[in-house]
PDB file of C-alpha atoms in Angstrom:
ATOM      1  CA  UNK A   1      92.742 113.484 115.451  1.00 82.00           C
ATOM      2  CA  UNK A   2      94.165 111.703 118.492  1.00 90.00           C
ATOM      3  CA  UNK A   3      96.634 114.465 120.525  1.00 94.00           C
ATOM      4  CA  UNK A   4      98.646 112.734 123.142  1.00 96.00           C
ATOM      5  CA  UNK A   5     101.501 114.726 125.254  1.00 96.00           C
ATOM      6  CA  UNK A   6     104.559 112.361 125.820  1.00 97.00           C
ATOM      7  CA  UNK A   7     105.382 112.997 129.414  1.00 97.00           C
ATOM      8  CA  UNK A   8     109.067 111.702 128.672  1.00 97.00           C
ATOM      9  CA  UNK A   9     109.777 115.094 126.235  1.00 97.00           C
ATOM     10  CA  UNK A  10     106.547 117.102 127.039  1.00 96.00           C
ATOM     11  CA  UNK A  11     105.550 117.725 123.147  1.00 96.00           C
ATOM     12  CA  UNK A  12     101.940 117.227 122.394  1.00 96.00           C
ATOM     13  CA  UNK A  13     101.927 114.960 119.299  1.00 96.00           C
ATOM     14  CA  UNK A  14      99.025 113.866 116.868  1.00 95.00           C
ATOM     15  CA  UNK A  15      98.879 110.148 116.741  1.00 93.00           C
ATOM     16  CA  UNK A  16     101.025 110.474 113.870  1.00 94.00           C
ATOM     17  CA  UNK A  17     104.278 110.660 115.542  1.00 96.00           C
ATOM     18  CA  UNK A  18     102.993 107.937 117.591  1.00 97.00           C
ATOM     19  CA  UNK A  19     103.152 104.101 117.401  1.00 96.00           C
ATOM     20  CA  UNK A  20     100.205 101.756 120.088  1.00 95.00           C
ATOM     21  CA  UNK A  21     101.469  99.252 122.145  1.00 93.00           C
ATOM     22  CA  UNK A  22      98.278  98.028 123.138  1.00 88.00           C
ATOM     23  CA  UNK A  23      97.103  97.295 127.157  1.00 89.00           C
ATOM     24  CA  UNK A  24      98.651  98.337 129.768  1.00 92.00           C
ATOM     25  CA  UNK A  25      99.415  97.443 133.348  1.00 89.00           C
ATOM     26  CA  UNK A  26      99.270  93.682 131.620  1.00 84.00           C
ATOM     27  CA  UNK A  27     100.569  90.864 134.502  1.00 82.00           C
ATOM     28  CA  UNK A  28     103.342  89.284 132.667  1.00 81.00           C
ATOM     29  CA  UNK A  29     104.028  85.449 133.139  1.00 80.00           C
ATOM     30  CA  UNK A  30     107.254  83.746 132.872  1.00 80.00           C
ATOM     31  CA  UNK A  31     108.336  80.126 132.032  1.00 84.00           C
ATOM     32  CA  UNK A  32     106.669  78.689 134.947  1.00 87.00           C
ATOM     33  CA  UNK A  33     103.098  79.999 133.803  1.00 88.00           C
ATOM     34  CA  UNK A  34     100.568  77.695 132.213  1.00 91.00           C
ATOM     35  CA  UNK A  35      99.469  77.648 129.085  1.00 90.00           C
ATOM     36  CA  UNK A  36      96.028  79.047 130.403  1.00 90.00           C
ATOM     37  CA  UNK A  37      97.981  81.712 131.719  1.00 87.00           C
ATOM     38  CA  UNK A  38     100.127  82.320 128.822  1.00 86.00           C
ATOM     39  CA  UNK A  39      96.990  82.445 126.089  1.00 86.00           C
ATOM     40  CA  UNK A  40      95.384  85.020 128.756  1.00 83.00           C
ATOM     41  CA  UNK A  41      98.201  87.105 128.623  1.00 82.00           C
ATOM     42  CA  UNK A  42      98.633  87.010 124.320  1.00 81.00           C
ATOM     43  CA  UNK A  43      95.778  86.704 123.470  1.00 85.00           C
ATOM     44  CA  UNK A  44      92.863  88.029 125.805  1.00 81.00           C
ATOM     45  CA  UNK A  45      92.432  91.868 125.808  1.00 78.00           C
ATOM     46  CA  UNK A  46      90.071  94.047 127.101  1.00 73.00           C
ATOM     47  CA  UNK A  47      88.552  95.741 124.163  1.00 75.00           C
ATOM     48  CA  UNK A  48      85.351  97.361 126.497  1.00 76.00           C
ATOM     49  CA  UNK A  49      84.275 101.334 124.748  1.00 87.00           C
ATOM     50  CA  UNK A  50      84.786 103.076 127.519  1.00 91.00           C
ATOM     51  CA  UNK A  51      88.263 104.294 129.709  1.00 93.00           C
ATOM     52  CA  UNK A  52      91.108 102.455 128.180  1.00 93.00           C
ATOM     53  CA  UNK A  53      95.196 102.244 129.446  1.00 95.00           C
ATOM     54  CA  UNK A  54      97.064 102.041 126.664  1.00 95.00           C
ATOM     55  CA  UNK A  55     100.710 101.596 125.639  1.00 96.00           C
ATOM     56  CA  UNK A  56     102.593 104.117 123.231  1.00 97.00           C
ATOM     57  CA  UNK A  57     105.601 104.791 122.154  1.00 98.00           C
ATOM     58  CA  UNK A  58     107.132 108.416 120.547  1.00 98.00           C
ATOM     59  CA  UNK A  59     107.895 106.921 117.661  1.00 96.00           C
ATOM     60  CA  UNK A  60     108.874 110.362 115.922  1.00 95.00           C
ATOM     61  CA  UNK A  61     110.059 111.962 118.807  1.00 95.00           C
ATOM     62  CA  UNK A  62     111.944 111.179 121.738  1.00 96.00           C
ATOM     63  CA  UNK A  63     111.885 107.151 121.075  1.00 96.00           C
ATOM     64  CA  UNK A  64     110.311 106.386 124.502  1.00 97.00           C
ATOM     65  CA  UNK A  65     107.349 104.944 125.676  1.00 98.00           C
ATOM     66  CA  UNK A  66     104.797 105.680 127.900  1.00 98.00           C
ATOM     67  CA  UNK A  67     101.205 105.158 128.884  1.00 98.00           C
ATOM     68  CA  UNK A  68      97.702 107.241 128.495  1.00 97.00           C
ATOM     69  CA  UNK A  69      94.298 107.119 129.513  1.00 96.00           C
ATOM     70  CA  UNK A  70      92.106 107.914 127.376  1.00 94.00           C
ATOM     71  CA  UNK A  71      88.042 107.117 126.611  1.00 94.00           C
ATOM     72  CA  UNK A  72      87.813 104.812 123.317  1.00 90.00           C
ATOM     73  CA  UNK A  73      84.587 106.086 122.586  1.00 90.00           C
ATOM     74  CA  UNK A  74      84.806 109.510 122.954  1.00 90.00           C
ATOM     75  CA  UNK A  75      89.037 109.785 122.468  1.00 89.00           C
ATOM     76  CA  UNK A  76      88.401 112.258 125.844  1.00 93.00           C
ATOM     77  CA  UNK A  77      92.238 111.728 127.112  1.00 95.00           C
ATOM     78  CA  UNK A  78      92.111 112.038 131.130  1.00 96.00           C
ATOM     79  CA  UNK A  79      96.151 111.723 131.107  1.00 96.00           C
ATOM     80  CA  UNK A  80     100.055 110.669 129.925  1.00 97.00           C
ATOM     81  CA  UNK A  81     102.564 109.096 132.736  1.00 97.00           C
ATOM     82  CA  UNK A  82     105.691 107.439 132.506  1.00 96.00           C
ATOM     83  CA  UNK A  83     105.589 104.129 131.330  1.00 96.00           C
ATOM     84  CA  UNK A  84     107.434 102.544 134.340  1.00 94.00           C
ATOM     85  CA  UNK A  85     104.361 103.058 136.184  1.00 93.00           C
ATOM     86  CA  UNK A  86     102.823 100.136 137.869  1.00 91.00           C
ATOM     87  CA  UNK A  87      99.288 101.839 138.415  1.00 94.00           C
ATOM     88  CA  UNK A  88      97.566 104.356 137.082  1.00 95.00           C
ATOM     89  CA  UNK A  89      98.368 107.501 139.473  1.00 96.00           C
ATOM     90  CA  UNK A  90      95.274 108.713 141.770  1.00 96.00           C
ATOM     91  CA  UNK A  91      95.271 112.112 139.790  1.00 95.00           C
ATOM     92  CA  UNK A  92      94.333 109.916 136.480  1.00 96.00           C
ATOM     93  CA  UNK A  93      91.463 108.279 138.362  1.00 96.00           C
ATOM     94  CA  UNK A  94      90.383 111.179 139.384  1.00 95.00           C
ATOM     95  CA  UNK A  95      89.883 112.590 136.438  1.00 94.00           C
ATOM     96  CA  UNK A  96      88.240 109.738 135.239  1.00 94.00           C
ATOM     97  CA  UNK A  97      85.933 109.786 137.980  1.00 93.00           C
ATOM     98  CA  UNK A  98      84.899 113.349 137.603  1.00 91.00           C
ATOM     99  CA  UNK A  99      84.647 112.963 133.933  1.00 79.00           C
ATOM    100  CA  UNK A 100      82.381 110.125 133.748  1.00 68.00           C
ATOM    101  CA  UNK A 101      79.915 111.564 136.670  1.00 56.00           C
ATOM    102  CA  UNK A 102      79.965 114.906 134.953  1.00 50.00           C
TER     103      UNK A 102
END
């Protein structure tokens, strides 16, 4: 079982509780894009096994979403941070970094 910890309330949750949102940090286009960009951006997904950002939302809790890292082949989860976040923050990546070298 998938245990995430919503950073907006601070439970830890089984996936349950939870409802995906798919990829994050995603570059949105607006109504100037083309329609290259526009299939890209519904359509094309990185679905690599490996380190994944991922969009979820408390559906059972709080309401909120927010974003995790987490490893799709091993469901290892390096982190939770606030889904406003542009980037994944450095403490993330390092985890990620340690984890994989380890």
């Amino acid at each position: 079982m998938l245990l995430l910890t919503c950073p907006n309330c601070g439970l830890s949750v089984e996936e349950t509780e939870l409802a995906p949102g798919g990829q994050a940090h995603l570059k949105r286009f607006g109504p100037e894009s083309t329609d290259e960009q526009f299939e890209e951006y519904m359509f094309l997904r990185d679905n690599a096994k490996g380190v994944h950002f991922e969009r979820w939302r408390h559906a059972y809790g709080c309401g909120k979403w927010f974003l995790a890292a987490r490893d799709t082949s091993s469901l290892q989860v390096y982190g939770t941070y606030s889904a406003q976040t542009t980037e994944p923050p450095a403490d993330i990546l390092a985890r990620i970094a340690k984890g994989r070298s380890a």
